[in-house]
XYZ file of C-alpha atoms in Angstrom:
664
model
C 98.200 124.468 141.999
C 100.530 121.270 142.724
C 99.636 119.306 138.415
C 100.773 122.721 137.235
C 104.037 122.034 138.241
C 104.030 118.850 137.367
C 103.234 119.348 134.386
C 105.525 121.702 133.926
C 108.409 119.635 134.783
C 107.246 116.961 132.673
C 107.603 119.096 129.405
C 111.645 119.855 130.470
C 112.615 116.351 130.388
C 111.069 115.752 126.749
C 114.675 114.574 124.710
C 113.861 115.975 121.087
C 111.309 118.949 119.368
C 107.869 118.667 119.946
C 106.987 121.182 117.557
C 108.266 119.289 115.008
C 106.300 115.934 116.156
C 103.681 117.860 116.162
C 104.182 118.454 112.422
C 105.579 114.734 111.627
C 101.275 114.376 113.705
C 99.395 115.935 111.610
C 100.723 114.987 108.087
C 102.623 118.960 107.567
C 103.380 122.110 108.196
C 100.514 123.267 105.898
C 97.503 120.909 107.830
C 99.207 121.252 111.283
C 98.428 125.575 110.634
C 94.981 124.525 109.323
C 94.885 122.306 112.389
C 95.253 124.642 114.296
C 93.582 127.566 113.192
C 90.307 126.219 112.663
C 90.417 123.883 117.019
C 91.429 128.115 117.979
C 88.169 129.440 116.563
C 86.722 126.227 117.345
C 87.402 126.628 121.333
C 86.625 130.642 120.785
C 82.807 131.069 120.296
C 80.824 130.123 123.133
C 78.056 128.976 120.114
C 80.281 125.701 120.710
C 80.323 125.048 124.555
C 80.556 121.895 125.180
C 80.740 121.825 128.770
C 77.372 121.620 129.347
C 76.500 118.154 127.124
C 76.029 115.747 128.364
C 73.509 117.872 130.997
C 71.176 118.619 128.787
C 68.656 116.796 127.911
C 67.397 114.885 125.168
C 65.058 117.377 123.317
C 68.187 119.985 124.693
C 71.308 118.540 123.846
C 69.579 117.946 119.995
C 68.676 121.434 119.684
C 72.234 122.100 120.663
C 72.696 120.971 118.364
C 70.801 121.399 115.444
C 71.923 125.846 116.718
C 75.286 125.046 116.856
C 75.239 122.832 112.770
C 72.696 126.326 111.448
C 75.853 128.733 113.432
C 78.904 126.715 111.676
C 77.051 126.979 108.657
C 77.020 130.256 108.780
C 80.665 131.229 109.924
C 80.868 128.954 107.639
C 80.364 131.053 104.931
C 81.171 135.104 106.699
C 84.796 133.196 106.557
C 84.723 131.973 102.825
C 85.965 129.163 104.124
C 87.650 126.735 101.854
C 85.552 123.186 101.323
C 88.581 121.436 103.297
C 89.219 124.601 105.765
C 85.329 124.172 106.775
C 85.639 120.198 107.106
C 88.318 120.633 110.030
C 85.537 122.616 111.353
C 82.976 120.520 112.137
C 85.478 117.971 113.316
C 86.782 120.753 115.487
C 83.063 121.670 116.317
C 83.183 117.997 117.991
C 79.639 116.510 118.759
C 77.931 113.914 116.279
C 75.301 115.670 113.626
C 73.050 115.920 110.924
C 76.607 117.020 108.276
C 78.441 114.512 108.759
C 75.839 111.574 106.931
C 74.946 114.640 104.851
C 77.762 115.435 104.360
C 80.012 112.032 104.082
C 77.058 109.207 103.134
C 74.374 111.909 101.337
C 77.189 113.525 98.537
C 79.419 110.449 98.498
C 76.744 108.218 97.443
C 74.873 111.163 94.499
C 79.261 111.779 93.307
C 79.913 108.046 93.485
C 76.842 106.006 91.739
C 74.414 108.926 90.080
C 75.049 110.299 86.190
C 76.637 112.846 85.884
C 72.659 114.438 84.545
C 72.293 113.006 88.447
C 75.011 114.890 89.967
C 74.284 118.356 87.778
C 70.886 118.536 89.559
C 71.293 117.601 93.288
C 75.137 118.257 93.550
C 73.847 121.781 93.511
C 71.513 121.805 96.332
C 72.706 119.152 98.302
C 76.190 121.267 98.638
C 74.082 124.908 99.169
C 72.046 122.514 102.067
C 68.923 123.764 100.580
C 67.725 119.600 100.400
C 69.016 117.523 103.878
C 70.151 114.212 102.999
C 71.391 110.916 104.198
C 72.172 106.748 103.710
C 69.546 104.748 104.059
C 70.028 101.569 104.414
C 69.815 99.381 107.385
C 66.828 97.781 108.097
C 65.822 96.259 111.617
C 65.874 92.707 110.046
C 69.511 93.175 108.416
C 72.927 95.554 108.867
C 75.490 93.091 107.359
C 73.981 91.023 105.258
C 73.272 93.927 102.325
C 71.164 91.761 99.950
C 69.212 90.113 102.659
C 67.415 94.227 102.282
C 63.262 93.333 102.205
C 62.295 97.304 101.068
C 61.718 97.071 97.468
C 61.280 99.940 94.507
C 58.658 98.367 91.559
C 59.252 99.598 88.316
C 55.344 100.954 86.981
C 55.551 101.176 83.380
C 51.864 103.160 83.486
C 53.185 105.691 85.212
C 57.367 105.522 84.334
C 57.319 105.969 88.508
C 58.972 103.048 91.796
C 56.812 102.459 93.560
C 59.568 102.351 97.234
C 57.168 100.442 99.624
C 58.413 98.939 103.289
C 56.697 95.169 103.196
C 57.491 94.306 106.416
C 58.219 95.444 110.183
C 61.961 93.990 109.820
C 61.856 96.146 106.292
C 62.418 99.300 108.910
C 65.266 101.535 107.292
C 66.760 101.684 110.937
C 69.661 103.758 112.156
C 70.024 106.151 109.220
C 72.047 109.647 111.158
C 69.719 112.673 110.809
C 66.900 110.778 109.777
C 64.678 110.944 112.166
C 64.176 114.316 112.558
C 66.504 116.824 109.660
C 66.423 115.398 106.345
C 64.030 116.422 103.529
C 65.519 113.261 101.394
C 67.314 110.291 101.374
C 69.848 107.612 99.768
C 67.426 104.438 99.727
C 68.785 101.262 98.739
C 65.454 98.885 98.465
C 64.893 95.322 95.426
C 65.135 97.173 92.038
C 61.954 95.125 90.316
C 61.180 95.380 87.082
C 58.353 92.856 84.266
C 58.610 90.852 87.193
C 62.125 90.033 87.941
C 63.528 90.914 91.031
C 67.149 92.910 90.055
C 69.100 92.824 93.466
C 70.143 96.309 95.637
C 70.142 99.874 93.904
C 70.206 103.022 94.767
C 66.935 105.535 94.677
C 67.290 109.700 95.645
C 63.229 109.845 97.822
C 62.109 112.463 99.364
C 61.047 112.232 102.774
C 59.577 115.318 104.304
C 57.918 118.544 102.765
C 59.946 121.853 101.236
C 57.602 123.848 102.441
C 57.193 123.233 106.056
C 59.128 120.046 106.314
C 56.085 117.132 107.011
C 56.384 113.958 106.203
C 55.351 112.998 103.021
C 52.097 110.885 101.612
C 53.643 107.365 102.665
C 55.608 107.666 104.559
C 56.034 107.083 108.655
C 59.802 108.460 109.729
C 61.081 109.922 113.249
C 63.478 108.684 115.538
C 64.885 105.373 116.940
C 65.718 106.055 121.032
C 68.121 107.534 123.494
C 70.685 105.676 123.011
C 74.529 104.697 124.941
C 75.752 107.635 127.376
C 74.775 110.605 128.811
C 75.468 113.370 126.175
C 77.399 111.118 123.355
C 75.848 110.494 119.979
C 72.063 111.183 121.555
C 72.584 114.822 119.638
C 72.391 112.431 116.255
C 69.079 111.875 115.374
C 69.520 108.539 114.264
C 65.524 107.674 112.902
C 63.274 105.196 111.180
C 61.493 104.719 108.228
C 59.103 103.016 105.800
C 57.516 104.043 103.019
C 53.872 102.505 102.074
C 54.270 102.717 98.095
C 54.886 105.208 97.880
C 55.900 106.690 94.108
C 59.385 108.480 92.728
C 60.117 108.846 89.192
C 61.614 107.304 87.222
C 64.679 109.504 87.352
C 65.435 108.990 90.628
C 67.177 104.956 90.499
C 71.005 105.990 90.886
C 71.839 105.044 87.464
C 75.171 105.864 86.394
C 76.023 101.842 86.763
C 72.360 100.935 85.643
C 68.953 101.991 84.817
C 65.164 100.726 83.414
C 64.460 101.879 80.095
C 60.450 104.101 80.373
C 59.871 100.598 79.083
C 60.649 98.307 82.323
C 63.764 97.337 80.906
C 65.875 96.733 82.447
C 70.014 97.841 81.689
C 73.784 97.374 83.287
C 75.634 100.570 81.421
C 78.924 100.168 80.770
C 80.275 101.145 84.297
C 82.601 98.970 85.700
C 80.030 97.636 88.982
C 83.561 98.164 90.750
C 84.253 101.539 91.065
C 81.147 101.385 93.083
C 84.214 99.812 96.418
C 85.932 103.610 95.749
C 83.757 105.271 97.849
C 83.885 102.791 100.575
C 87.440 101.978 100.435
C 87.264 106.315 100.823
C 84.941 106.065 103.839
C 87.160 103.091 105.160
C 90.644 104.882 104.969
C 88.246 107.689 107.111
C 86.920 105.593 109.885
C 90.698 104.739 110.231
C 92.710 108.130 110.476
C 89.268 108.858 112.997
C 91.550 105.796 115.295
C 94.138 107.364 115.468
C 92.634 110.879 116.841
C 89.746 109.539 119.464
C 92.354 106.404 121.024
C 95.336 109.243 120.901
C 92.825 112.034 122.334
C 91.856 109.584 123.943
C 95.522 108.578 125.550
C 96.364 112.615 126.397
C 94.741 112.615 128.649
C 95.436 109.648 130.338
C 99.085 109.944 130.121
C 98.624 114.390 131.069
C 96.302 112.778 134.317
C 98.248 110.337 135.088
C 101.407 112.636 135.147
C 99.562 114.806 137.327
C 98.019 112.747 140.163
C 99.859 111.266 143.235
C 98.946 107.868 145.347
C 101.402 105.811 147.846
C 105.386 105.682 147.747
C 105.316 108.562 150.137
C 108.157 108.012 152.435
C 108.881 110.456 155.998
C 106.631 112.384 155.187
C 107.467 112.593 151.311
C 105.940 113.586 148.300
C 103.951 110.771 147.289
C 104.226 108.866 143.597
C 103.533 110.049 140.461
C 101.078 107.331 138.367
C 103.177 107.664 135.345
C 105.880 106.370 137.286
C 104.398 103.018 137.888
C 105.342 100.152 135.710
C 101.811 99.090 135.617
C 100.168 102.025 134.371
C 103.092 101.824 131.727
C 102.923 99.116 130.995
C 98.926 99.227 129.862
C 99.146 103.648 128.695
C 102.653 103.650 126.809
C 101.289 101.320 124.480
C 97.967 102.840 123.320
C 100.149 105.904 123.109
C 102.218 103.198 120.549
C 99.108 102.701 119.340
C 97.736 105.988 118.032
C 100.583 106.827 116.399
C 100.976 103.941 114.569
C 97.216 103.842 113.353
C 97.906 107.569 112.741
C 100.951 107.118 110.554
C 98.121 104.303 108.196
C 95.759 105.654 107.824
C 98.431 108.721 105.809
C 99.478 105.768 103.676
C 95.554 103.766 103.377
C 94.818 107.945 101.908
C 97.190 107.297 99.421
C 96.342 103.716 98.522
C 92.918 105.267 97.741
C 94.488 108.261 95.823
C 96.990 105.485 93.477
C 93.067 102.811 93.227
C 91.129 106.243 92.428
C 93.210 106.512 89.202
C 93.245 103.181 88.558
C 89.780 102.908 88.512
C 89.534 105.594 85.689
C 91.341 103.695 83.631
C 89.796 100.169 84.089
C 92.320 99.476 85.774
C 90.942 96.458 88.370
C 94.392 95.237 88.927
C 95.037 96.416 93.281
C 91.268 96.459 93.691
C 90.497 93.786 95.483
C 93.485 93.568 97.305
C 92.801 97.512 98.727
C 88.903 96.640 99.568
C 90.808 93.938 101.585
C 92.930 96.129 103.006
C 91.204 98.612 104.257
C 88.528 95.746 105.719
C 91.320 94.748 107.458
C 92.629 97.896 108.942
C 88.780 100.098 109.800
C 87.566 96.482 112.070
C 91.364 96.416 113.453
C 91.619 99.697 114.040
C 88.075 100.586 115.833
C 87.895 97.431 117.901
C 91.752 98.504 119.179
C 90.431 102.588 119.938
C 87.094 101.496 121.113
C 88.825 99.212 123.882
C 92.009 101.404 124.584
C 89.443 104.165 125.873
C 88.318 102.328 128.148
C 90.897 101.462 129.306
C 91.774 105.319 129.437
C 88.960 105.515 131.356
C 90.648 103.226 134.233
C 93.750 104.320 133.945
C 92.665 107.379 136.194
C 90.831 105.828 138.554
C 87.908 106.817 140.055
C 87.490 110.167 139.268
C 87.941 108.986 134.871
C 83.554 107.522 135.514
C 83.240 111.119 135.777
C 81.198 112.340 132.543
C 83.745 115.788 133.744
C 86.504 113.507 132.460
C 86.075 113.580 128.898
C 86.239 109.828 127.957
C 82.981 108.171 128.884
C 81.273 110.536 126.687
C 84.565 109.874 124.331
C 84.044 106.267 124.449
C 79.797 106.253 124.053
C 80.653 108.362 120.997
C 82.858 106.157 119.609
C 81.585 103.431 120.822
C 79.597 102.696 117.446
C 82.445 102.619 114.703
C 83.263 98.823 115.443
C 79.883 98.116 113.791
C 78.795 101.198 111.033
C 80.150 100.487 107.594
C 80.080 96.696 107.713
C 80.209 94.557 111.207
C 84.056 94.484 112.328
C 83.835 89.990 112.632
C 82.053 90.180 109.154
C 84.857 93.022 107.768
C 87.933 90.312 109.431
C 86.197 86.958 107.385
C 85.573 89.193 104.482
C 90.105 89.471 104.594
C 90.520 86.633 105.235
C 88.382 84.896 102.497
C 91.041 87.539 99.920
C 93.450 85.683 102.171
C 92.402 82.046 101.338
C 91.866 83.407 96.897
C 95.371 85.056 97.993
C 97.246 81.122 99.293
C 95.507 79.043 96.687
C 97.182 81.243 93.830
C 100.304 80.988 95.360
C 100.723 77.208 93.910
C 99.339 78.545 89.552
C 102.337 81.773 89.952
C 99.885 85.112 90.344
C 102.359 87.342 91.938
C 101.043 88.687 95.379
C 100.934 92.136 95.420
C 100.642 94.912 98.048
C 100.094 94.143 101.433
C 100.230 90.634 100.481
C 103.307 90.522 98.429
C 105.357 89.091 101.415
C 103.211 85.923 100.444
C 105.507 85.795 97.556
C 108.415 84.583 99.563
C 105.909 81.604 100.785
C 108.974 79.286 101.285
C 111.935 80.558 103.293
C 108.748 82.053 105.587
C 107.063 78.518 105.842
C 110.642 77.742 107.774
C 112.430 80.563 109.079
C 113.867 81.155 112.474
C 113.690 84.043 113.852
C 117.937 84.394 115.065
C 116.540 86.536 118.052
C 119.569 86.655 121.123
C 119.531 89.121 123.136
C 116.783 91.925 123.960
C 118.410 94.343 122.029
C 118.205 91.971 119.154
C 114.362 92.470 119.188
C 115.207 95.983 118.216
C 116.312 95.335 114.566
C 112.830 96.138 112.754
C 114.011 93.028 109.723
C 113.793 90.972 112.926
C 110.345 92.351 113.998
C 108.953 92.201 110.638
C 109.798 88.527 109.773
C 108.958 86.932 112.949
C 105.225 88.877 111.509
C 105.250 87.954 108.681
C 105.768 84.407 109.525
C 102.941 83.797 111.431
C 100.713 86.134 109.286
C 101.640 83.131 106.454
C 101.901 80.613 108.811
C 98.076 80.516 109.936
C 97.060 81.040 107.132
C 98.488 78.628 104.968
C 97.375 76.574 108.126
C 93.158 77.981 107.788
C 94.139 76.910 104.163
C 94.687 73.503 104.909
C 92.149 72.689 107.292
C 88.956 74.464 105.147
C 90.168 72.200 102.293
C 89.147 68.908 103.817
C 85.728 69.550 104.896
C 83.328 68.304 102.937
C 82.726 71.656 101.020
C 84.878 74.874 101.038
C 81.182 76.425 103.126
C 81.211 74.078 105.200
C 85.084 74.555 105.650
C 84.991 78.755 106.025
C 81.892 78.162 108.910
C 83.955 75.776 110.860
C 86.516 77.529 111.310
C 85.561 80.586 111.452
C 86.531 81.125 114.778
C 90.393 80.621 112.576
C 89.937 82.332 109.902
C 89.854 86.124 112.078
C 92.713 85.164 113.905
C 94.775 85.190 110.432
C 92.799 87.868 109.760
C 94.439 89.263 113.213
C 97.707 88.612 112.098
C 97.156 89.811 108.399
C 96.306 92.972 109.612
C 98.474 93.845 112.368
C 102.268 93.342 109.710
C 100.317 96.101 107.203
C 100.175 98.419 110.344
C 103.919 97.416 112.092
C 105.208 97.244 108.142
C 103.711 100.892 107.540
C 105.173 102.163 111.254
C 108.754 101.099 110.304
C 108.302 101.969 106.987
C 107.345 105.566 108.096
C 110.669 105.583 110.910
C 112.719 104.579 107.525
C 112.355 107.004 105.596
C 110.969 109.841 107.907
C 113.331 112.708 107.400
C 113.239 114.337 110.942
C 115.563 115.093 113.375
C 117.427 113.622 115.611
C 115.166 113.256 118.547
C 112.137 112.764 116.752
C 113.137 110.575 115.382
C 114.247 108.475 117.759
C 111.047 109.087 119.709
C 109.310 107.786 116.842
C 111.874 104.333 116.798
C 110.738 103.529 120.689
C 106.693 103.931 119.570
C 107.481 101.328 116.758
C 109.198 99.101 118.746
C 106.500 99.802 121.492
C 103.497 98.934 119.053
C 104.539 95.565 117.409
C 106.533 94.282 120.713
C 103.439 94.401 123.042
C 101.693 93.336 119.789
C 103.994 90.237 119.601
C 103.970 89.922 123.766
C 99.872 89.889 123.371
C 99.426 87.450 120.774
C 102.062 85.024 122.082
C 100.845 82.280 121.588
C 100.128 82.432 117.889
C 104.119 82.930 117.413
C 104.911 80.056 119.139
C 102.275 77.125 118.479
C 103.387 78.644 114.647
C 106.556 77.841 115.882
C 107.982 81.494 114.245
C 109.860 81.948 117.864
C 110.678 79.979 121.238
C 109.187 80.505 123.781
C 113.152 82.320 125.968
C 112.633 84.660 122.766
C 109.345 85.536 124.100
C 110.722 85.936 126.846
C 113.577 88.440 125.793
C 110.451 90.218 123.611
C 108.943 91.622 128.251
C 113.107 92.249 129.126
C 112.624 94.541 125.738
C 109.389 96.412 126.953
C 110.709 96.894 130.107
C 113.740 99.137 128.862
C 111.554 100.300 125.792
C 108.506 102.006 128.910
C 111.309 103.855 130.477
C 112.686 105.566 127.563
C 109.449 106.945 127.172
C 108.919 107.198 130.033
C 110.859 111.287 129.929
C 109.003 112.065 126.774
C 105.604 110.679 127.755
C 103.669 114.180 127.907
C 105.593 115.370 125.591
C 104.578 112.291 123.328
C 101.287 113.087 123.370
C 101.532 116.890 123.288
C 101.763 116.152 120.341
C 98.598 115.528 119.263
C 98.548 119.622 119.481
C 94.588 119.322 120.805
C 92.809 121.999 122.475
C 92.143 121.722 125.935
C 88.119 122.253 124.153
C 88.886 120.058 122.207
C 89.873 117.142 124.790
C 86.681 118.329 126.445
C 87.508 116.661 129.909
C 89.476 118.624 133.106
C 91.951 115.908 133.504
C 93.738 116.983 130.584
C 93.411 119.910 131.100
C 97.183 122.182 129.149
C 97.936 123.451 132.367
C 97.449 120.296 134.894
C 95.469 122.086 137.468
C 92.856 118.809 137.699
C 91.729 119.057 141.358
C 89.691 123.203 141.057
C 88.583 121.880 137.896
C 87.317 119.248 138.824
C 86.348 120.628 141.882
C 85.237 123.829 140.090
C 82.838 121.344 137.030
C 81.228 119.904 140.436
C 78.854 123.295 141.107
C 77.540 123.616 138.029
C 75.283 120.482 138.426
C 72.077 120.468 138.536
C 71.189 118.975 140.989
C 73.330 121.060 143.214
C 71.119 124.710 142.097
C 69.702 124.949 145.336
C 70.712 122.968 148.729
C 67.240 121.729 149.122
C 66.636 119.185 146.567
C 63.571 118.915 145.015
C 61.010 116.630 146.315
C 62.167 117.361 149.963
C 58.729 117.888 150.827
C 57.623 115.190 149.411
C 59.699 112.290 149.590
C 62.292 112.997 151.734
C 60.808 115.411 154.358
C 58.355 112.401 155.773
C 60.958 109.774 155.232
C 63.398 112.019 158.062
C 60.221 113.259 160.657
C 58.060 109.535 160.713
C 57.676 108.202 164.084
C 58.505 104.800 164.396
C 56.869 102.605 165.904
C 58.480 99.115 167.508
C 55.758 96.611 166.685
C 55.440 94.168 169.492
C 56.082 90.451 168.891
């Protein structure tokens, strides 16, 4: 019971009100209570057990996922859960499933791109799950380049139908979740062709399977694309392949909010601005940022609790060994990840409010902030998912050998999470989009157009290009204004430098192509500035107790100064700080880690995760790690018998062979 005592002692050292920090993390008391109720509801239901996921073969795993989704649907009705409660319940069930794409992509696509009439027809069916949908965009040959998709939708005026066709192998739809075995319908993206002219990519509602026996409809070839990385993990999802052989659908199954084809085959743009499509994209990407904070907080919670329990080396005269969490190398790797989880949580909160603002503006035909919001969400999706994927793997390594066990929860969490670096926009491609926006913003500075939102700092370009960091002591790096100015100056100087170099190229496109690596780094600098700024703002305006505010300040400083330390080259090359000031950053970080150390376990407790949700023997709340590890080992199917299957056929002959020594 050593681990139990260790964590109990850690919790006694906390210098702040953990319950108050739980509210800060959740966003509100309502959100905390809601999460509490749904997490405990899921944890108490044996159907939602997940400790055996990695031991199931693919067919068993998938069938078990179908069972959980059906049971969840039943419980939602029995308990009369609200939409908000149902969403929370699905989150804590914590298993990738077809419902994710049905609610997260199929329904929003119809809402965003369907006419009022189409919404009245399709949404009631989707809400009752009388049809199940997915989002079929990505193809075998094209992902990020949506305009390069090959699937065609050719209008036939003789029958008033579109003919959906896959003209090549590479035009096969590939990857859509829920497509492989479950979805009855899909929003399919294809090239709209009418009267011999290609009008580009449009969305169509296409039925894939019979609603009577679930068999694929004529002309449709559909299946699962196969096993994916990791045990359990995303293999509970039926990512699919789909090919069309001249499949006919009614003309009114073209999503027609933005454009339509008349009975005669004429292509007509509606009065609704195309920019409205970006609202859905902003929504999806802000949810991905929120998911990043949850995944990283989960991993850092496991690593922190285990690091407090685990003892290694340092014993003197038979005394106790040193807690791994007390080693400075462990703190240097782990504490910035805890800080990053909090940073991503707060920037995710801000993105939610940004989405609300953009939506209201779009409804009023105000597109003034749309480009900035689009670039902002694209960049933050890229930044947070990349850091989180790397951070989960770092947490696995921080747990030593035991972190490699499936029962640690970390290998599966990593395997489930890493697709986020690719879906909804490849991370490097998204950063290049941000870079284009930054280059445009820089070019407009001379025209008198004032930058807005997250680029507003560029309006202070004359000062930021010339200013020198005033830091003289390590404690000066605790000044939020000094930190923010350093990040603003670096971002501006990197953007301006890229803009100048692009302008020297024979053409702008050649400049972008040859300088793409530099442009990505400039985009990262801009996105890091956004997160630092929002964290600083959260601390400064937070109406919380002194102990909580002090811990938030420590976390904020660790987040910012660790970034500064990691990207020291950028700050030095741009002349933002001096080498001596860079050395003072390292000195201050050591001091900050010492301040955080007594509160580390309490800070991850504030995430308020149940043991069921964490799914880790290493991250157990009670710290009883070693008995749990031992007990879990005996649950493995290999341990169902003392003598393994295959002994008689393969092992006994080897053990009983009579070896003859050859004569030379």
